[in-house]
């Protein structure tokens, strides 16, 4: 009998007869043979799944994606995507999935399985990246096509998920971990029927409000996440990203003491949500605390492979830990790792870890995730495997444009018994003076990191009982004299040195890690050493020693047993750090739990029969003034339960709409539960991102919307949102910008609309030589000219992100004036240029020429011919940018740029697939795009 393992699973809806039916798609693998199961009941993932359809992946299998607009460096999750499926003896199905990293990974592996079936060479899909990437060396005259078949640049390659067999490295070769989890979830699920008055399984820790709308009484598609800004830096709310909080991150929002305001999931009725809500409020009445030991470790390995035993690090405690969580930074410094997410060193380090885990216990790998050089791997003692559930992993890049993953964080979350854990491994911005960038990276990770679980709200880092944050945080000492620091170390004046530690100073000033705790540091600085030695850095830079590598935590019932470095290991210029914790975990007493459950059910029955829910709203009309591109505005109001029973509320889509609001608007929270006389503040966020700026600039959309607040078993409330939008040169077409001699804010709105609609050579000015359009937009000239005159020798140009306050100042400056100089540092100006190119409604190489760009990427003559056929403004901008990039390469010794890096980065901005091809772009297509740019960087563009 063949045994199939779950390789990938994704949830969606089947579109049929104008209706949406929930479905669960599972890609199954049996020794390299694959099939696609489609389940009619998404909740079946916790049961023994019985497929509605089982489609073999063979020559008769077809999968076509109808995608939205692609992003440039990664793929956004702010839309849904539709796919058409057809198999052998299977009618065509139309399915709608959330367009997020999980769906991208699922579709990629499904297509890989089809390719394997067509080649009749069964083999397993590799868990991280399908094919290793080979470094290609360009030869200018021949423009040879690269052989790379790397993955795309969305940083979604989370490896070995818990619900796949490949994830579970069972050293004792016993039964599959995933199977055990499903059996336990099946037992729990069978106890959930409220009508039988039997208590459901002990609840998981309370969850925060869901980020997608759900009508309590209907099964609607959850709204995809939109591009959102992170929490504020200083006083300016900025950053163009997916997830956000509606106030500065507050770690005191503990799930154990915070009112659970969310509907728990779409799998049950609003009654079940209320049951869980009340159970969580009474959790202390039925849980006991038991201590478990967790070993946390972090090591920046400087791109080196393991060259010695890790036993001194991983086995430094006498008794075996219950959980290991090990974070690595700079696991791989290669180009393949940076751009294509491929790394040959990942498995080398995983093997080294597993050879050196504590010998007195048997461990299984719970989860592993890697983003470029950051890797986090979590192991659990085999005896606890049946008590682990709801495992998820996510990553956030905080590098250039908030997408490049050379800096950022990876995280794993799970529930152990009845306590939720979140482990975060991060690598923050480098350089002594850049502590504000490190603070910003921390805030971005907190704001944008969220976990996606089937039938649960999205979970942010802050919504866990225990959070442990480790990594190369890169905070240095505010002492410039390396000799003085080494002298103080020699006389063991560590406490005095720690007074100059940037992390301690920033925490004291409440600028970062505000509600975290760090143990006393009694070990030597962990950076920087000469490789393979214990000698401090003796290079020309002579780095000042610092405690870059740290472990912090927040939560209750946590005791740190040790916090130390491991000088024995000399592989890297950093020393590894470890910490052992004793953590109190909540364990459910079944008898007390049953009693509490029955009391709640009796009270709910009485109240539901006697009363109907009711709400009062403090405001129903909202007006936002002077909305700008990438500037967040917020307004709030209170809703109060003025009835006699708990009420469930949610913003719901209007008739014929799929989302409850327009893309530039969000309500936080968008649903929840209120007790009688309880109030909650709802915040409306208005944020114009690159996805909505073009329609607003052109007048096709306005800051106007009506939201429907639905009360379960009650009435609907209508709320109006309006405002005035200030046009931006960002998101405006090149042709329109070339016709503008003045800043865009000085152009009447009616003329802006006419310009966007007109295909004629319509000019704003009507006298003399000013009738002639500009050769390139003045905004591009201003940005490039600044970089050309001031930044050619800037270290790590186009590799280091800008400061958000400065980015906003640059945008305002370009929208309102023609400045003599651009405000902000060189890195901020460089990122502003990239954001400008990313926001263009039509890329520099027009959509209609996309396929020709790929086809001619290996022919220099055809490439130049294609550029000559571009519209005038596009052709001029392309040649201007490439001339500037070639100039930058002349200073590569100073700015650390290389031709491959620039080609890959600017290809993703200048050559974008049209919307109908976005989801079909292959790694080979990306390489061809890069090759196209590479030829011009290496050989020029003689007219």
Tab-separated table of C-alpha atoms in Angstrom, residues 276-612:
chain	number	residue	atom	x	y	z
A	276	UNK	CA	-14.224	30.218	23.712
A	277	UNK	CA	-14.272	33.871	24.659
A	278	UNK	CA	-15.767	33.125	28.079
A	279	UNK	CA	-13.543	30.075	28.590
A	280	UNK	CA	-10.455	32.161	28.020
A	281	UNK	CA	-11.646	34.776	30.498
A	282	UNK	CA	-11.957	32.046	33.136
A	283	UNK	CA	-8.735	30.250	32.195
A	284	UNK	CA	-7.163	30.632	35.645
A	285	UNK	CA	-9.965	28.535	37.121
A	286	UNK	CA	-8.938	25.377	35.276
A	287	UNK	CA	-5.201	25.516	34.499
A	288	UNK	CA	-2.133	24.504	36.528
A	289	UNK	CA	1.476	25.573	35.936
A	290	UNK	CA	4.313	23.109	35.264
A	291	UNK	CA	7.913	24.103	34.516
A	292	UNK	CA	9.785	23.002	31.374
A	293	UNK	CA	13.327	23.821	30.222
A	294	UNK	CA	14.011	25.600	26.932
A	295	UNK	CA	17.481	26.032	25.406
A	296	UNK	CA	17.938	29.105	23.217
A	297	UNK	CA	21.037	29.713	21.113
A	298	UNK	CA	22.236	32.312	18.596
A	299	UNK	CA	25.328	32.433	16.408
A	300	UNK	CA	26.470	34.622	13.522
A	301	UNK	CA	28.599	32.134	11.579
A	302	UNK	CA	29.984	34.646	9.024
A	303	UNK	CA	29.162	32.429	6.023
A	304	UNK	CA	31.375	29.599	7.288
A	305	UNK	CA	30.469	25.889	7.216
A	306	UNK	CA	30.648	23.917	10.475
A	307	UNK	CA	34.238	22.853	11.086
A	308	UNK	CA	34.050	21.440	14.618
A	309	UNK	CA	31.682	19.751	17.036
A	310	UNK	CA	28.833	21.883	18.389
A	311	UNK	CA	28.707	19.886	21.611
A	312	UNK	CA	30.291	22.645	23.762
A	313	UNK	CA	27.391	24.890	22.749
A	314	UNK	CA	24.417	22.535	22.573
A	315	UNK	CA	25.308	20.155	25.409
A	316	UNK	CA	26.531	22.647	27.993
A	317	UNK	CA	23.695	21.707	30.391
A	318	UNK	CA	23.498	18.541	32.441
A	319	UNK	CA	19.845	17.655	31.871
A	320	UNK	CA	18.328	17.510	28.384
A	321	UNK	CA	16.156	20.527	27.504
A	322	UNK	CA	12.542	20.022	26.532
A	323	UNK	CA	12.895	22.402	23.564
A	324	UNK	CA	15.836	23.699	21.515
A	325	UNK	CA	15.539	26.911	19.472
A	326	UNK	CA	18.692	27.807	17.539
A	327	UNK	CA	19.107	30.962	15.498
A	328	UNK	CA	21.841	31.578	12.917
A	329	UNK	CA	22.832	34.731	11.065
A	330	UNK	CA	25.023	35.078	7.976
A	331	UNK	CA	24.568	31.384	7.334
A	332	UNK	CA	25.372	32.062	3.698
A	333	UNK	CA	26.837	35.260	2.234
A	334	UNK	CA	26.667	34.184	-1.415
A	335	UNK	CA	24.769	35.898	-4.230
A	336	UNK	CA	22.533	32.831	-4.571
A	337	UNK	CA	21.429	33.148	-0.967
A	338	UNK	CA	20.804	36.884	-1.271
A	339	UNK	CA	18.803	36.893	-4.491
A	340	UNK	CA	17.532	33.362	-4.999
A	341	UNK	CA	17.109	32.013	-1.449
A	342	UNK	CA	19.242	28.982	-2.276
A	343	UNK	CA	21.925	27.828	0.141
A	344	UNK	CA	24.007	24.684	0.192
A	345	UNK	CA	25.088	25.458	3.758
A	346	UNK	CA	21.670	25.093	5.355
A	347	UNK	CA	21.769	21.297	5.411
A	348	UNK	CA	25.397	21.266	6.565
A	349	UNK	CA	24.450	23.204	9.685
A	350	UNK	CA	21.252	21.213	10.285
A	351	UNK	CA	23.261	17.983	10.149
A	352	UNK	CA	25.838	19.427	12.548
A	353	UNK	CA	23.088	20.434	14.982
A	354	UNK	CA	21.417	17.055	14.959
A	355	UNK	CA	24.692	15.265	15.601
A	356	UNK	CA	25.214	17.330	18.741
A	357	UNK	CA	21.854	17.658	20.477
A	358	UNK	CA	21.740	16.397	24.059
A	359	UNK	CA	22.466	12.647	24.062
A	360	UNK	CA	20.123	11.872	26.980
A	361	UNK	CA	16.972	12.576	24.960
A	362	UNK	CA	15.545	12.026	21.498
A	363	UNK	CA	14.435	15.080	19.548
A	364	UNK	CA	12.380	15.761	16.480
A	365	UNK	CA	12.534	18.854	14.325
A	366	UNK	CA	9.406	20.911	14.892
A	367	UNK	CA	10.093	23.646	12.336
A	368	UNK	CA	12.829	25.299	10.322
A	369	UNK	CA	12.738	28.600	8.446
A	370	UNK	CA	15.429	30.533	6.611
A	371	UNK	CA	15.534	33.982	5.029
A	372	UNK	CA	18.803	34.493	3.128
A	373	UNK	CA	21.395	34.076	5.901
A	374	UNK	CA	19.002	33.985	8.870
A	375	UNK	CA	17.860	30.539	9.970
A	376	UNK	CA	15.802	29.401	12.943
A	377	UNK	CA	15.363	25.722	13.724
A	378	UNK	CA	13.298	24.361	16.616
A	379	UNK	CA	13.487	20.868	18.101
A	380	UNK	CA	11.244	19.317	20.731
A	381	UNK	CA	11.868	16.352	23.017
A	382	UNK	CA	10.013	13.419	21.473
A	383	UNK	CA	8.026	12.772	24.611
A	384	UNK	CA	6.244	16.144	24.221
A	385	UNK	CA	5.302	15.856	20.561
A	386	UNK	CA	1.605	15.111	21.216
A	387	UNK	CA	1.294	18.348	23.175
A	388	UNK	CA	2.592	20.617	20.392
A	389	UNK	CA	0.064	22.166	18.011
A	390	UNK	CA	-0.552	25.152	15.757
A	391	UNK	CA	3.003	25.459	14.528
A	392	UNK	CA	3.730	28.264	12.064
A	393	UNK	CA	6.751	30.153	10.778
A	394	UNK	CA	7.160	33.521	9.060
A	395	UNK	CA	9.890	35.863	7.868
A	396	UNK	CA	10.256	39.625	7.401
A	397	UNK	CA	12.970	41.342	5.384
A	398	UNK	CA	13.998	44.802	6.540
A	399	UNK	CA	16.686	45.363	3.941
A	400	UNK	CA	16.360	47.711	1.000
A	401	UNK	CA	12.733	48.662	0.205
A	402	UNK	CA	11.698	46.518	3.165
A	403	UNK	CA	12.039	43.426	1.001
A	404	UNK	CA	15.662	42.422	0.737
A	405	UNK	CA	16.280	39.730	3.300
A	406	UNK	CA	19.907	40.385	4.140
A	407	UNK	CA	18.532	41.966	7.321
A	408	UNK	CA	15.278	41.234	9.108
A	409	UNK	CA	13.859	38.379	11.134
A	410	UNK	CA	12.494	34.844	11.051
A	411	UNK	CA	10.143	33.440	13.655
A	412	UNK	CA	8.448	30.228	14.756
A	413	UNK	CA	5.336	30.082	16.911
A	414	UNK	CA	3.479	27.136	18.457
A	415	UNK	CA	1.266	26.133	21.359
A	416	UNK	CA	2.723	23.797	24.008
A	417	UNK	CA	-0.060	22.389	26.193
A	418	UNK	CA	-2.043	25.616	26.743
A	419	UNK	CA	0.764	28.209	26.481
A	420	UNK	CA	1.642	29.982	23.252
A	421	UNK	CA	5.312	30.545	22.360
A	422	UNK	CA	6.980	32.759	19.770
A	423	UNK	CA	10.718	32.589	19.019
A	424	UNK	CA	12.230	35.373	16.895
A	425	UNK	CA	15.692	35.309	15.324
A	426	UNK	CA	16.798	38.614	13.837
A	427	UNK	CA	19.798	40.243	12.188
A	428	UNK	CA	19.520	44.012	12.502
A	429	UNK	CA	21.288	46.832	10.674
A	430	UNK	CA	25.063	47.034	10.969
A	431	UNK	CA	27.554	49.876	11.629
A	432	UNK	CA	28.253	51.547	14.962
A	433	UNK	CA	26.422	54.795	14.231
A	434	UNK	CA	23.243	53.174	12.863
A	435	UNK	CA	21.475	52.350	16.133
A	436	UNK	CA	18.361	54.201	14.893
A	437	UNK	CA	18.190	51.834	11.915
A	438	UNK	CA	18.373	48.919	14.345
A	439	UNK	CA	15.518	50.416	16.341
A	440	UNK	CA	13.557	50.819	13.115
A	441	UNK	CA	14.264	47.213	12.066
A	442	UNK	CA	12.948	45.986	15.412
A	443	UNK	CA	9.742	48.012	15.041
A	444	UNK	CA	9.267	46.827	11.464
A	445	UNK	CA	9.615	43.182	12.441
A	446	UNK	CA	7.110	43.634	15.277
A	447	UNK	CA	4.642	45.383	12.982
A	448	UNK	CA	4.924	43.173	9.917
A	449	UNK	CA	5.490	39.699	11.364
A	450	UNK	CA	2.209	37.777	11.498
A	451	UNK	CA	1.436	34.084	11.436
A	452	UNK	CA	-1.187	32.447	9.224
A	453	UNK	CA	-3.049	29.443	10.581
A	454	UNK	CA	-6.041	27.721	9.068
A	455	UNK	CA	-9.259	28.983	10.658
A	456	UNK	CA	-7.509	31.360	13.019
A	457	UNK	CA	-6.905	35.082	13.027
A	458	UNK	CA	-3.507	36.314	11.996
A	459	UNK	CA	-1.237	36.308	14.998
A	460	UNK	CA	1.338	39.004	15.649
A	461	UNK	CA	4.411	38.536	17.819
A	462	UNK	CA	2.824	40.445	20.668
A	463	UNK	CA	-0.081	38.029	20.964
A	464	UNK	CA	1.832	35.182	22.608
A	465	UNK	CA	2.280	34.197	26.228
A	466	UNK	CA	6.047	33.768	25.891
A	467	UNK	CA	8.263	35.607	23.411
A	468	UNK	CA	12.007	34.959	23.225
A	469	UNK	CA	13.988	37.191	20.865
A	470	UNK	CA	17.534	36.270	19.910
A	471	UNK	CA	20.051	37.062	17.208
A	472	UNK	CA	22.795	39.364	16.043
A	473	UNK	CA	21.097	42.568	17.134
A	474	UNK	CA	24.242	44.487	16.138
A	475	UNK	CA	24.076	47.064	18.943
A	476	UNK	CA	27.608	48.292	19.689
A	477	UNK	CA	29.481	50.194	22.385
A	478	UNK	CA	29.452	53.991	22.318
A	479	UNK	CA	33.210	54.037	22.824
A	480	UNK	CA	35.364	54.759	19.777
A	481	UNK	CA	38.695	53.658	21.274
A	482	UNK	CA	39.156	49.910	20.764
A	483	UNK	CA	42.293	49.972	22.921
A	484	UNK	CA	40.443	51.439	25.906
A	485	UNK	CA	37.655	48.879	25.549
A	486	UNK	CA	40.134	46.002	25.429
A	487	UNK	CA	41.885	47.401	28.526
A	488	UNK	CA	38.623	47.449	30.480
A	489	UNK	CA	37.881	43.905	29.336
A	490	UNK	CA	41.302	42.772	30.518
A	491	UNK	CA	40.591	44.049	34.052
A	492	UNK	CA	37.074	42.534	33.972
A	493	UNK	CA	35.249	45.896	34.021
A	494	UNK	CA	32.330	44.419	32.099
A	495	UNK	CA	29.625	46.255	34.024
A	496	UNK	CA	31.260	49.585	33.314
A	497	UNK	CA	31.415	48.762	29.618
A	498	UNK	CA	27.734	47.830	29.596
A	499	UNK	CA	26.884	51.400	30.572
A	500	UNK	CA	27.985	52.303	27.022
A	501	UNK	CA	26.071	49.455	25.372
A	502	UNK	CA	23.674	50.860	22.762
A	503	UNK	CA	20.971	48.265	23.395
A	504	UNK	CA	20.932	49.046	27.127
A	505	UNK	CA	20.796	52.777	26.386
A	506	UNK	CA	18.016	52.436	23.797
A	507	UNK	CA	15.965	50.161	26.057
A	508	UNK	CA	16.369	52.580	28.950
A	509	UNK	CA	15.125	55.395	26.703
A	510	UNK	CA	12.210	53.192	25.597
A	511	UNK	CA	13.245	53.295	21.954
A	512	UNK	CA	13.470	49.525	21.420
A	513	UNK	CA	12.704	46.187	23.156
A	514	UNK	CA	10.840	48.250	25.759
A	515	UNK	CA	9.023	45.447	27.547
A	516	UNK	CA	11.730	42.823	27.174
A	517	UNK	CA	14.008	41.531	29.881
A	518	UNK	CA	17.657	40.585	29.457
A	519	UNK	CA	19.689	38.652	31.979
A	520	UNK	CA	22.947	39.880	33.481
A	521	UNK	CA	25.856	39.668	31.031
A	522	UNK	CA	28.902	38.048	32.641
A	523	UNK	CA	30.646	36.954	29.456
A	524	UNK	CA	33.094	38.716	27.163
A	525	UNK	CA	31.887	40.643	24.105
A	526	UNK	CA	31.014	38.210	21.336
A	527	UNK	CA	32.287	40.358	18.415
A	528	UNK	CA	34.696	40.823	16.688
A	529	UNK	CA	37.383	38.104	16.649
A	530	UNK	CA	39.933	37.033	14.104
A	531	UNK	CA	38.620	33.904	12.411
A	532	UNK	CA	39.658	30.596	13.975
A	533	UNK	CA	41.015	32.317	17.097
A	534	UNK	CA	40.194	34.116	20.342
A	535	UNK	CA	42.083	37.248	19.290
A	536	UNK	CA	40.238	40.522	18.938
A	537	UNK	CA	39.933	41.926	15.423
A	538	UNK	CA	43.396	42.756	14.127
A	539	UNK	CA	42.314	43.911	10.656
A	540	UNK	CA	42.790	47.455	9.409
A	541	UNK	CA	39.310	48.407	10.662
A	542	UNK	CA	40.147	47.158	14.176
A	543	UNK	CA	36.518	46.832	15.259
A	544	UNK	CA	35.632	47.807	18.815
A	545	UNK	CA	34.536	44.691	20.756
A	546	UNK	CA	30.776	44.571	21.395
A	547	UNK	CA	27.969	42.370	22.664
A	548	UNK	CA	26.206	42.075	19.292
A	549	UNK	CA	24.663	38.674	20.017
A	550	UNK	CA	21.841	38.757	22.558
A	551	UNK	CA	18.864	36.849	23.961
A	552	UNK	CA	15.884	38.685	25.517
A	553	UNK	CA	12.437	37.606	26.633
A	554	UNK	CA	9.014	38.742	27.780
A	555	UNK	CA	6.201	36.881	29.504
A	556	UNK	CA	5.322	35.450	32.889
A	557	UNK	CA	6.590	32.404	34.780
A	558	UNK	CA	10.018	32.666	33.110
A	559	UNK	CA	13.295	32.132	34.954
A	560	UNK	CA	16.675	32.349	33.236
A	561	UNK	CA	18.998	29.593	34.481
A	562	UNK	CA	22.093	30.596	32.502
A	563	UNK	CA	23.221	33.196	29.946
A	564	UNK	CA	26.657	32.688	28.483
A	565	UNK	CA	28.910	32.661	25.444
A	566	UNK	CA	30.978	29.744	24.166
A	567	UNK	CA	34.563	30.714	23.540
A	568	UNK	CA	35.520	27.162	22.550
A	569	UNK	CA	33.932	27.582	19.131
A	570	UNK	CA	36.162	29.542	16.758
A	571	UNK	CA	34.511	29.051	13.370
A	572	UNK	CA	33.349	32.641	13.010
A	573	UNK	CA	34.248	36.209	13.951
A	574	UNK	CA	31.339	35.985	16.439
A	575	UNK	CA	31.045	33.667	19.431
A	576	UNK	CA	27.831	31.687	19.946
A	577	UNK	CA	25.574	32.580	22.878
A	578	UNK	CA	23.126	30.382	24.769
A	579	UNK	CA	20.495	30.773	27.454
A	580	UNK	CA	18.602	28.113	29.409
A	581	UNK	CA	15.125	29.007	30.652
A	582	UNK	CA	12.720	27.375	33.057
A	583	UNK	CA	9.256	28.355	31.852
A	584	UNK	CA	5.926	27.696	33.528
A	585	UNK	CA	3.495	26.177	31.041
A	586	UNK	CA	-0.273	26.186	31.521
A	587	UNK	CA	-1.726	22.669	31.703
A	588	UNK	CA	-5.495	22.078	31.730
A	589	UNK	CA	-7.171	20.245	34.614
A	590	UNK	CA	-9.906	18.373	32.759
A	591	UNK	CA	-12.361	18.130	35.671
A	592	UNK	CA	-12.202	21.822	36.518
A	593	UNK	CA	-12.378	22.684	32.852
A	594	UNK	CA	-15.551	20.659	32.390
A	595	UNK	CA	-17.198	22.340	35.345
A	596	UNK	CA	-16.378	25.842	34.063
A	597	UNK	CA	-17.585	24.914	30.592
A	598	UNK	CA	-20.970	23.702	31.851
A	599	UNK	CA	-21.469	26.863	33.914
A	600	UNK	CA	-20.794	29.033	30.870
A	601	UNK	CA	-23.211	27.064	28.672
A	602	UNK	CA	-26.008	27.418	31.226
A	603	UNK	CA	-25.467	31.176	31.478
A	604	UNK	CA	-25.369	31.571	27.693
A	605	UNK	CA	-28.619	29.633	27.238
A	606	UNK	CA	-30.412	31.859	29.730
A	607	UNK	CA	-29.154	35.136	28.269
A	608	UNK	CA	-29.719	34.215	24.616
A	609	UNK	CA	-33.347	33.391	25.293
A	610	UNK	CA	-34.050	36.663	27.109
A	611	UNK	CA	-32.152	39.419	25.240
A	612	UNK	CA	-31.044	40.670	21.826
